[in-house]
Tab-separated table of C-alpha atoms in Angstrom:
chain	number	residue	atom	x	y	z
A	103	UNK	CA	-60.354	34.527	-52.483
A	104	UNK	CA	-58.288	37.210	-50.535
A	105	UNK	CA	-55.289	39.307	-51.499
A	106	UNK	CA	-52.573	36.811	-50.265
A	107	UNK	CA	-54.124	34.096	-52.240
A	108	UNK	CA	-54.547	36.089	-55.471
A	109	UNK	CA	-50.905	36.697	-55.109
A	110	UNK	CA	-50.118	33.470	-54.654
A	111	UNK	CA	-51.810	32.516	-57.752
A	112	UNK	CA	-48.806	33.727	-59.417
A	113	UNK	CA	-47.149	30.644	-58.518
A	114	UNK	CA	-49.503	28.287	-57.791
A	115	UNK	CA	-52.601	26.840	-60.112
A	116	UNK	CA	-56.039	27.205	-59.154
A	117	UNK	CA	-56.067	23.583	-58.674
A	118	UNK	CA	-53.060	23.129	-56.644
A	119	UNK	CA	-53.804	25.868	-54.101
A	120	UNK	CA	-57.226	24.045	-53.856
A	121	UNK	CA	-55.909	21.150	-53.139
A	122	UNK	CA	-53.563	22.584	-50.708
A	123	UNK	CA	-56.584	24.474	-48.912
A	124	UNK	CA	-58.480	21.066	-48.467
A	125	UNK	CA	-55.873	19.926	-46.443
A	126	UNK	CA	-56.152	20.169	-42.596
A	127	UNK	CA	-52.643	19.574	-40.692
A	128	UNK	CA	-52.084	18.795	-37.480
A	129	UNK	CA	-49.157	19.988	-35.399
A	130	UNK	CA	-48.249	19.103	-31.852
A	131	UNK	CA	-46.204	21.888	-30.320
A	132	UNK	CA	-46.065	25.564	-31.192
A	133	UNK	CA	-42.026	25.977	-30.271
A	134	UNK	CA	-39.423	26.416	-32.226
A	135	UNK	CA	-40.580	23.813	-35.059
A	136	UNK	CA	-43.756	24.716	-34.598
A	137	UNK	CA	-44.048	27.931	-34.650
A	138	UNK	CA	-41.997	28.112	-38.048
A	139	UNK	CA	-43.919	25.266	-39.761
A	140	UNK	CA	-47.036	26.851	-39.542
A	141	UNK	CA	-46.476	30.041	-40.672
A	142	UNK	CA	-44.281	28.007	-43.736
A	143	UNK	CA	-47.342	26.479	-44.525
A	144	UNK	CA	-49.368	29.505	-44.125
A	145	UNK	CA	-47.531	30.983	-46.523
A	146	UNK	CA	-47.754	28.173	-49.510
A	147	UNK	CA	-51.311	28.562	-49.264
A	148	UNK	CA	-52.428	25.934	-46.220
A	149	UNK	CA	-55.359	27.401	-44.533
A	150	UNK	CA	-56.918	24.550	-41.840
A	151	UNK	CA	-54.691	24.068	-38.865
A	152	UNK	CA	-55.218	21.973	-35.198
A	153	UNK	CA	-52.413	22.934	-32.949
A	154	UNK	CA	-51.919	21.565	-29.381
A	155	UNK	CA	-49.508	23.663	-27.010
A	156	UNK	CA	-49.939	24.797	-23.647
A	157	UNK	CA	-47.083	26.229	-23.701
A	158	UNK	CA	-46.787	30.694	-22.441
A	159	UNK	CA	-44.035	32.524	-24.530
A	160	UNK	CA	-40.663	33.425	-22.188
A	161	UNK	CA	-37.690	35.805	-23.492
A	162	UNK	CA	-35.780	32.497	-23.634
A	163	UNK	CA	-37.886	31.326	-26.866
A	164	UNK	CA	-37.099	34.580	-28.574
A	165	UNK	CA	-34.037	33.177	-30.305
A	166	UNK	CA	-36.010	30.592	-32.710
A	167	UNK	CA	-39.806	30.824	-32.254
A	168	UNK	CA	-41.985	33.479	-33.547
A	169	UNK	CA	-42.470	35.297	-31.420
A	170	UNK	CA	-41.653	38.757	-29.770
A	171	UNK	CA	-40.887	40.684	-26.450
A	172	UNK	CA	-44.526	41.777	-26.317
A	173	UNK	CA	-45.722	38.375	-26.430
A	174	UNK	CA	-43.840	37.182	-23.290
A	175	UNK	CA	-45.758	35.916	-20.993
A	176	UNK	CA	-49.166	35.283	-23.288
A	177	UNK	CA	-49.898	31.615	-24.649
A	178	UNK	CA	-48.225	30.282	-28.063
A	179	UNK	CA	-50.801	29.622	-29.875
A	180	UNK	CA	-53.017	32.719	-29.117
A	181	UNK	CA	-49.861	34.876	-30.313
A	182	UNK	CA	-49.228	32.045	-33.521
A	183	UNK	CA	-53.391	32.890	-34.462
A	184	UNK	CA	-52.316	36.425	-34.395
A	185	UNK	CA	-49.702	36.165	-36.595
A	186	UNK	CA	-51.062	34.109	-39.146
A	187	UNK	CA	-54.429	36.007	-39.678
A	188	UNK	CA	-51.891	38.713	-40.730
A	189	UNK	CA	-50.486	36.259	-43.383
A	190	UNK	CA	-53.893	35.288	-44.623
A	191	UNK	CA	-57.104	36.634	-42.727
A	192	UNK	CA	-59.217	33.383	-43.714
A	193	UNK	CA	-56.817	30.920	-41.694
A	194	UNK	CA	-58.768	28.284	-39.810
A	195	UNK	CA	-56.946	27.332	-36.324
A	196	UNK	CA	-58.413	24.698	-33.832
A	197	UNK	CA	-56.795	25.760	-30.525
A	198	UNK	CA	-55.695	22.682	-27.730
A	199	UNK	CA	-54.057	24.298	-25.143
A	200	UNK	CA	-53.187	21.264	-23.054
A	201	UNK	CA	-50.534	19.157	-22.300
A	202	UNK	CA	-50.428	16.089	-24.924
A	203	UNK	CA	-50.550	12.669	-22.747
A	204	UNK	CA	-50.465	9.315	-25.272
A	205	UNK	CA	-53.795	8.367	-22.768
A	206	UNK	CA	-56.053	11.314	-24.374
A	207	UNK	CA	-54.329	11.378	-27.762
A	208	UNK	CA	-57.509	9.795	-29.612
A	209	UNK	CA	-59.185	13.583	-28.824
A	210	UNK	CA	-56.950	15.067	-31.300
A	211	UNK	CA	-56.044	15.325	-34.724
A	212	UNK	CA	-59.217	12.957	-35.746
A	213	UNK	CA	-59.466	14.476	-39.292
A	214	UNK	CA	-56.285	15.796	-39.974
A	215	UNK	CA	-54.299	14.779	-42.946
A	216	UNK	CA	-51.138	15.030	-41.734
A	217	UNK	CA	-49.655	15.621	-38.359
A	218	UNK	CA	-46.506	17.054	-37.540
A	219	UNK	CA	-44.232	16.269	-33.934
A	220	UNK	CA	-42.840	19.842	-32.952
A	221	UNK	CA	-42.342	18.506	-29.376
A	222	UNK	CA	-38.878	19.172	-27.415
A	223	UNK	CA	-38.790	15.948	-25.529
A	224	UNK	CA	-37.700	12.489	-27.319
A	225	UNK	CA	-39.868	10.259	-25.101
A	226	UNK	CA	-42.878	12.443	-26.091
A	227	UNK	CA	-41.960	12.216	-29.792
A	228	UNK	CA	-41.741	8.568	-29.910
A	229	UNK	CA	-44.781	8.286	-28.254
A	230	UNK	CA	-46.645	10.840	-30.412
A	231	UNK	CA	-45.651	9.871	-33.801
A	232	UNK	CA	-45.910	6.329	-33.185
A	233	UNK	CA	-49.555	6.577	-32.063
A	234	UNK	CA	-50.352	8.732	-35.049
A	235	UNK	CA	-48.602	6.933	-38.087
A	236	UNK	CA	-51.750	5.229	-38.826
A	237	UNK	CA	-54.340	7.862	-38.366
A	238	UNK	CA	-52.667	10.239	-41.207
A	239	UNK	CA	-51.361	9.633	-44.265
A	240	UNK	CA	-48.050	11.050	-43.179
A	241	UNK	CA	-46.527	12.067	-39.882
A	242	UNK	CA	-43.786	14.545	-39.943
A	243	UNK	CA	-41.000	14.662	-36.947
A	244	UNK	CA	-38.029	17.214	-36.132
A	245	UNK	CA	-35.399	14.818	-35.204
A	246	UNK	CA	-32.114	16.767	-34.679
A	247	UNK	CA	-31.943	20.934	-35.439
A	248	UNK	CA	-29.744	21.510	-32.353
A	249	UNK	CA	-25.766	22.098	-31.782
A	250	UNK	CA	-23.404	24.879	-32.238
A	251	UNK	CA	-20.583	22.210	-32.419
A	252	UNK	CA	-19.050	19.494	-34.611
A	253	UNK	CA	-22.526	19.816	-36.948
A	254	UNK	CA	-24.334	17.105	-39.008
A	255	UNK	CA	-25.899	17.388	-41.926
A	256	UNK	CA	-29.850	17.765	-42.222
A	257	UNK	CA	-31.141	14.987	-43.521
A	258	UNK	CA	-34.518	13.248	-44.173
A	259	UNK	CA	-35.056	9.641	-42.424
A	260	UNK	CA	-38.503	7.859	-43.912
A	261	UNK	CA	-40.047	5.041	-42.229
A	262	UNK	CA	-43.305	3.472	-43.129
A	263	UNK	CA	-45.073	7.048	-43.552
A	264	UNK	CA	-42.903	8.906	-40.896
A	265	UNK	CA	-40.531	11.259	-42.336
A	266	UNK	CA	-37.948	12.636	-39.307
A	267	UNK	CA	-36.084	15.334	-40.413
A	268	UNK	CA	-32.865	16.515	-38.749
A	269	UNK	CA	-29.178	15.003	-38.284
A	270	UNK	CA	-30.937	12.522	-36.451
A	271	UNK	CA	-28.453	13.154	-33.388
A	272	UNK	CA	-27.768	16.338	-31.850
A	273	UNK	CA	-30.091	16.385	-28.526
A	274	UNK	CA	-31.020	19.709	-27.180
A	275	UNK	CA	-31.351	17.738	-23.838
A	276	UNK	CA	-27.507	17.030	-23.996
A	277	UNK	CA	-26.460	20.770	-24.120
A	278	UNK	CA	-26.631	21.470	-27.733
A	279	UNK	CA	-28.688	24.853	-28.211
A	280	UNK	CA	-31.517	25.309	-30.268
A	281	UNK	CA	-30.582	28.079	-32.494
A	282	UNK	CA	-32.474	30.027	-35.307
A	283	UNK	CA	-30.538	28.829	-38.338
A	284	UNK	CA	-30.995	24.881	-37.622
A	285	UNK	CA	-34.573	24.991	-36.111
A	286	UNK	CA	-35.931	27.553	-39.086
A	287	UNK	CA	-34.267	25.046	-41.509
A	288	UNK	CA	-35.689	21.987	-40.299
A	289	UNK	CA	-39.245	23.824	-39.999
A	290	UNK	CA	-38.745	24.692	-43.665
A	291	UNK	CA	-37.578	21.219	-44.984
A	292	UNK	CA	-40.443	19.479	-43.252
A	293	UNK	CA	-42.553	21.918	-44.755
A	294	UNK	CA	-41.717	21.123	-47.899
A	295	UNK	CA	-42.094	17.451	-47.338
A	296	UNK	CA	-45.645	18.003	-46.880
A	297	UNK	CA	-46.169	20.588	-49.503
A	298	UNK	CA	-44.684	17.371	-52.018
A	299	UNK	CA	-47.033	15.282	-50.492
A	300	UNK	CA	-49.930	17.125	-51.463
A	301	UNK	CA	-49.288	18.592	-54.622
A	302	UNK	CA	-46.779	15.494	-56.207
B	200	UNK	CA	-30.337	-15.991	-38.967
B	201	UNK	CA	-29.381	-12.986	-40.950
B	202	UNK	CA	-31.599	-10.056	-40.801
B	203	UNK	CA	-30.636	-5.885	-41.936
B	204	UNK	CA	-30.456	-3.815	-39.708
B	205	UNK	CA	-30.339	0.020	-39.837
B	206	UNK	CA	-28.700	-1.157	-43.554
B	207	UNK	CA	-25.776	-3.715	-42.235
B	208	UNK	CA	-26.096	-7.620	-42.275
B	209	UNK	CA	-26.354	-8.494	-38.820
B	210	UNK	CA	-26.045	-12.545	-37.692
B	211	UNK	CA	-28.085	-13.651	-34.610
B	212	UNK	CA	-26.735	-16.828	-33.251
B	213	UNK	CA	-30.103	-17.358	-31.720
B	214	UNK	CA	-33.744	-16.563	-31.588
B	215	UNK	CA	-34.419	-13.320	-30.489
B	216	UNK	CA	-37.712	-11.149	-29.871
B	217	UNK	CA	-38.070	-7.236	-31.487
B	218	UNK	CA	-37.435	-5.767	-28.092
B	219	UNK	CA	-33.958	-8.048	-27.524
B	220	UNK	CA	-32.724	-6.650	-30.824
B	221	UNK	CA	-34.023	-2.916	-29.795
B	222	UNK	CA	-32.369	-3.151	-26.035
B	223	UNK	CA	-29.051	-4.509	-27.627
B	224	UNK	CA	-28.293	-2.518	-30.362
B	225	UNK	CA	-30.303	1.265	-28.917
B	226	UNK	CA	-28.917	3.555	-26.105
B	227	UNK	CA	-32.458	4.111	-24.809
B	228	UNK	CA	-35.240	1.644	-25.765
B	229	UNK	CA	-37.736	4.561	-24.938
B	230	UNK	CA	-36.483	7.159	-27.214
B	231	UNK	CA	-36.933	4.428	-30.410
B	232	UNK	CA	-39.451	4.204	-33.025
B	233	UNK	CA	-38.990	0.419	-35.364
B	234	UNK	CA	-39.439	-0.763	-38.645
B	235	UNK	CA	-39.966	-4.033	-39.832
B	236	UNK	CA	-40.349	-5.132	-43.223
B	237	UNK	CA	-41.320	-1.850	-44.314
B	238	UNK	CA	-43.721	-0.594	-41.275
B	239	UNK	CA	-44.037	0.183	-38.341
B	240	UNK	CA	-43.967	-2.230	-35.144
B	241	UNK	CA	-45.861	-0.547	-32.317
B	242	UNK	CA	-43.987	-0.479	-28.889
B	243	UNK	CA	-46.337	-2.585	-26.960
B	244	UNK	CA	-45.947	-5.469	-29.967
B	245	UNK	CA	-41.987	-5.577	-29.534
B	246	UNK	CA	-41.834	-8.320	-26.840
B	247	UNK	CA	-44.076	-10.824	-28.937
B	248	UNK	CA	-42.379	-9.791	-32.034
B	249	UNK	CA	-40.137	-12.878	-33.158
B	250	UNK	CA	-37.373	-11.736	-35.617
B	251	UNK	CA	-37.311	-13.792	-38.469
B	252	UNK	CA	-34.620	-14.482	-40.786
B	253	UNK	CA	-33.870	-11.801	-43.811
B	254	UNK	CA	-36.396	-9.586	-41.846
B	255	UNK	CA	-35.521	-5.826	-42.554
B	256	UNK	CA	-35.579	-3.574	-39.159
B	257	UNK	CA	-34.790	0.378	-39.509
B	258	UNK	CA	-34.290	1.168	-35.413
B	259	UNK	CA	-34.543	5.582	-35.075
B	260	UNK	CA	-33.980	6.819	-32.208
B	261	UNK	CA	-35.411	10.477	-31.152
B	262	UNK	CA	-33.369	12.990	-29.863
B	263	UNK	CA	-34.823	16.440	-27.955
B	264	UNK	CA	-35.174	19.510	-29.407
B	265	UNK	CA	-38.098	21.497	-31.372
């Protein structure tokens, strides 16, 4: 038991932060819902992580992802590790660093418990969380955290065990921008979906 | 037939397979993840999926962004 988590036995049980810390979560993409989400998690208490990214950090990710002008030019995840070994030193991070293709997508996430999309692309998203709804209990997807514009509210869409968060419309591929408020919030609310999940 | 979709009463005036219901009623077929009946139909089942009457569809579609 480390500092963090004796502090965060002020809010938590002993029970429920073990049962929190024998949770392993998967998330693919370490972005701008990625990058949040984990650290979320981090912070309630979640300590075994498999991330997949390939992504290296540019000054255009600076707005949402967290991340900073030092990091430019290093890989996500390496930077993420970093980070979250600040929050709480006995964090346990698996590391992909590839590009996720549906063809290899048994190699990942065998054991996780739940999986979260943080991809940019729709195609990709469909094709990740459809393939793994039934190897988790619950997948998690970021459906809609762009726009500046004519804004709809967050909301939380569940199908079968797939819980897309977002308004469900606004595509960053249409020329909405991702911005810190919206992709922060979204992180947060799917967070808390799977904090529920565990502990409810 | 009558089946829900996305919450609304929809009539089909004729038989129809998962993926004629996705293509009609989606912008982008690729971008869509279906219910039916409370899970989840994989993509490669949606052409030999027959749509049944009072069958319950939710059709999402994905956007980009993350």
């Amino acid at each position: 038991m480390n500092r963090f988590e004796n502090g965060l036995l002020q809010y938590l049980s002993k029970k429920q932060l073990k049962k929190i810390q024998s949770v392993k979560i998967g998330i693919g993409g370490a972005g701008g819902i990625g990058s949040n989400i984990v650290i979320i998690l981090a912070r309630c208490g979640f300590k075994n992580f498999e991330m997949l990214d390939f992504d290296l950090i540019e000054e255009s990710n600076l707005n949402r992802q967290q991340f900073f002008i030092g990091d430019i030019g290093t890989i996500k995840i390496d930077s993420l590790k970093n980070f979250l070994i600040k929050i709480n030193p006995d964090i346990n991070i698996t590391a992909h660093l590839v590009k996720w293709e549906l063809d290899k997508a048994n190699l990942y996430f065998k054991d996780c418990d739940y999986i979260v999309e943080a991809f940019d692309q729709a195609a990709y998203k469909r094709s990740f969380v459809e393939y793994y709804q039934s190897k988790a209990k619950a997948v998690v997807s970021g459906n809609g955290m762009s726009g500046l514009k004519k804004k709809k509210p967050m909301t939380i869409k569940k199908v079968d065990n797939i819980y897309m968060v977002g308004d469900l419309s606004t595509d960053s591929a249409e020329g909405h921008p991702p911005l810190a408020p919206r992709i922060t919030a979204c992180a947060a609310m799917m967070a808390e979906i799977i904090l529920d999940l565990v502990l409810n | 037939m009558i089946i829900q979709l996305n919450g609304t009463q929809k009539k089909l005036t004729q038989a129809s397979t998962l993926a004629g219901i996705i293509t009609t009623f989606t912008k982008n077929p690729e971008h869509v993840i279906a219910e039916v009946n409370g899970h989840i139909t994989k993509k490669a089942s949606w052409a030999k999926t027959q749509v049944k009457d009072g069958d319950v569809i939710e059709l999402v579609s994905f956007v980009g962004g993350g």
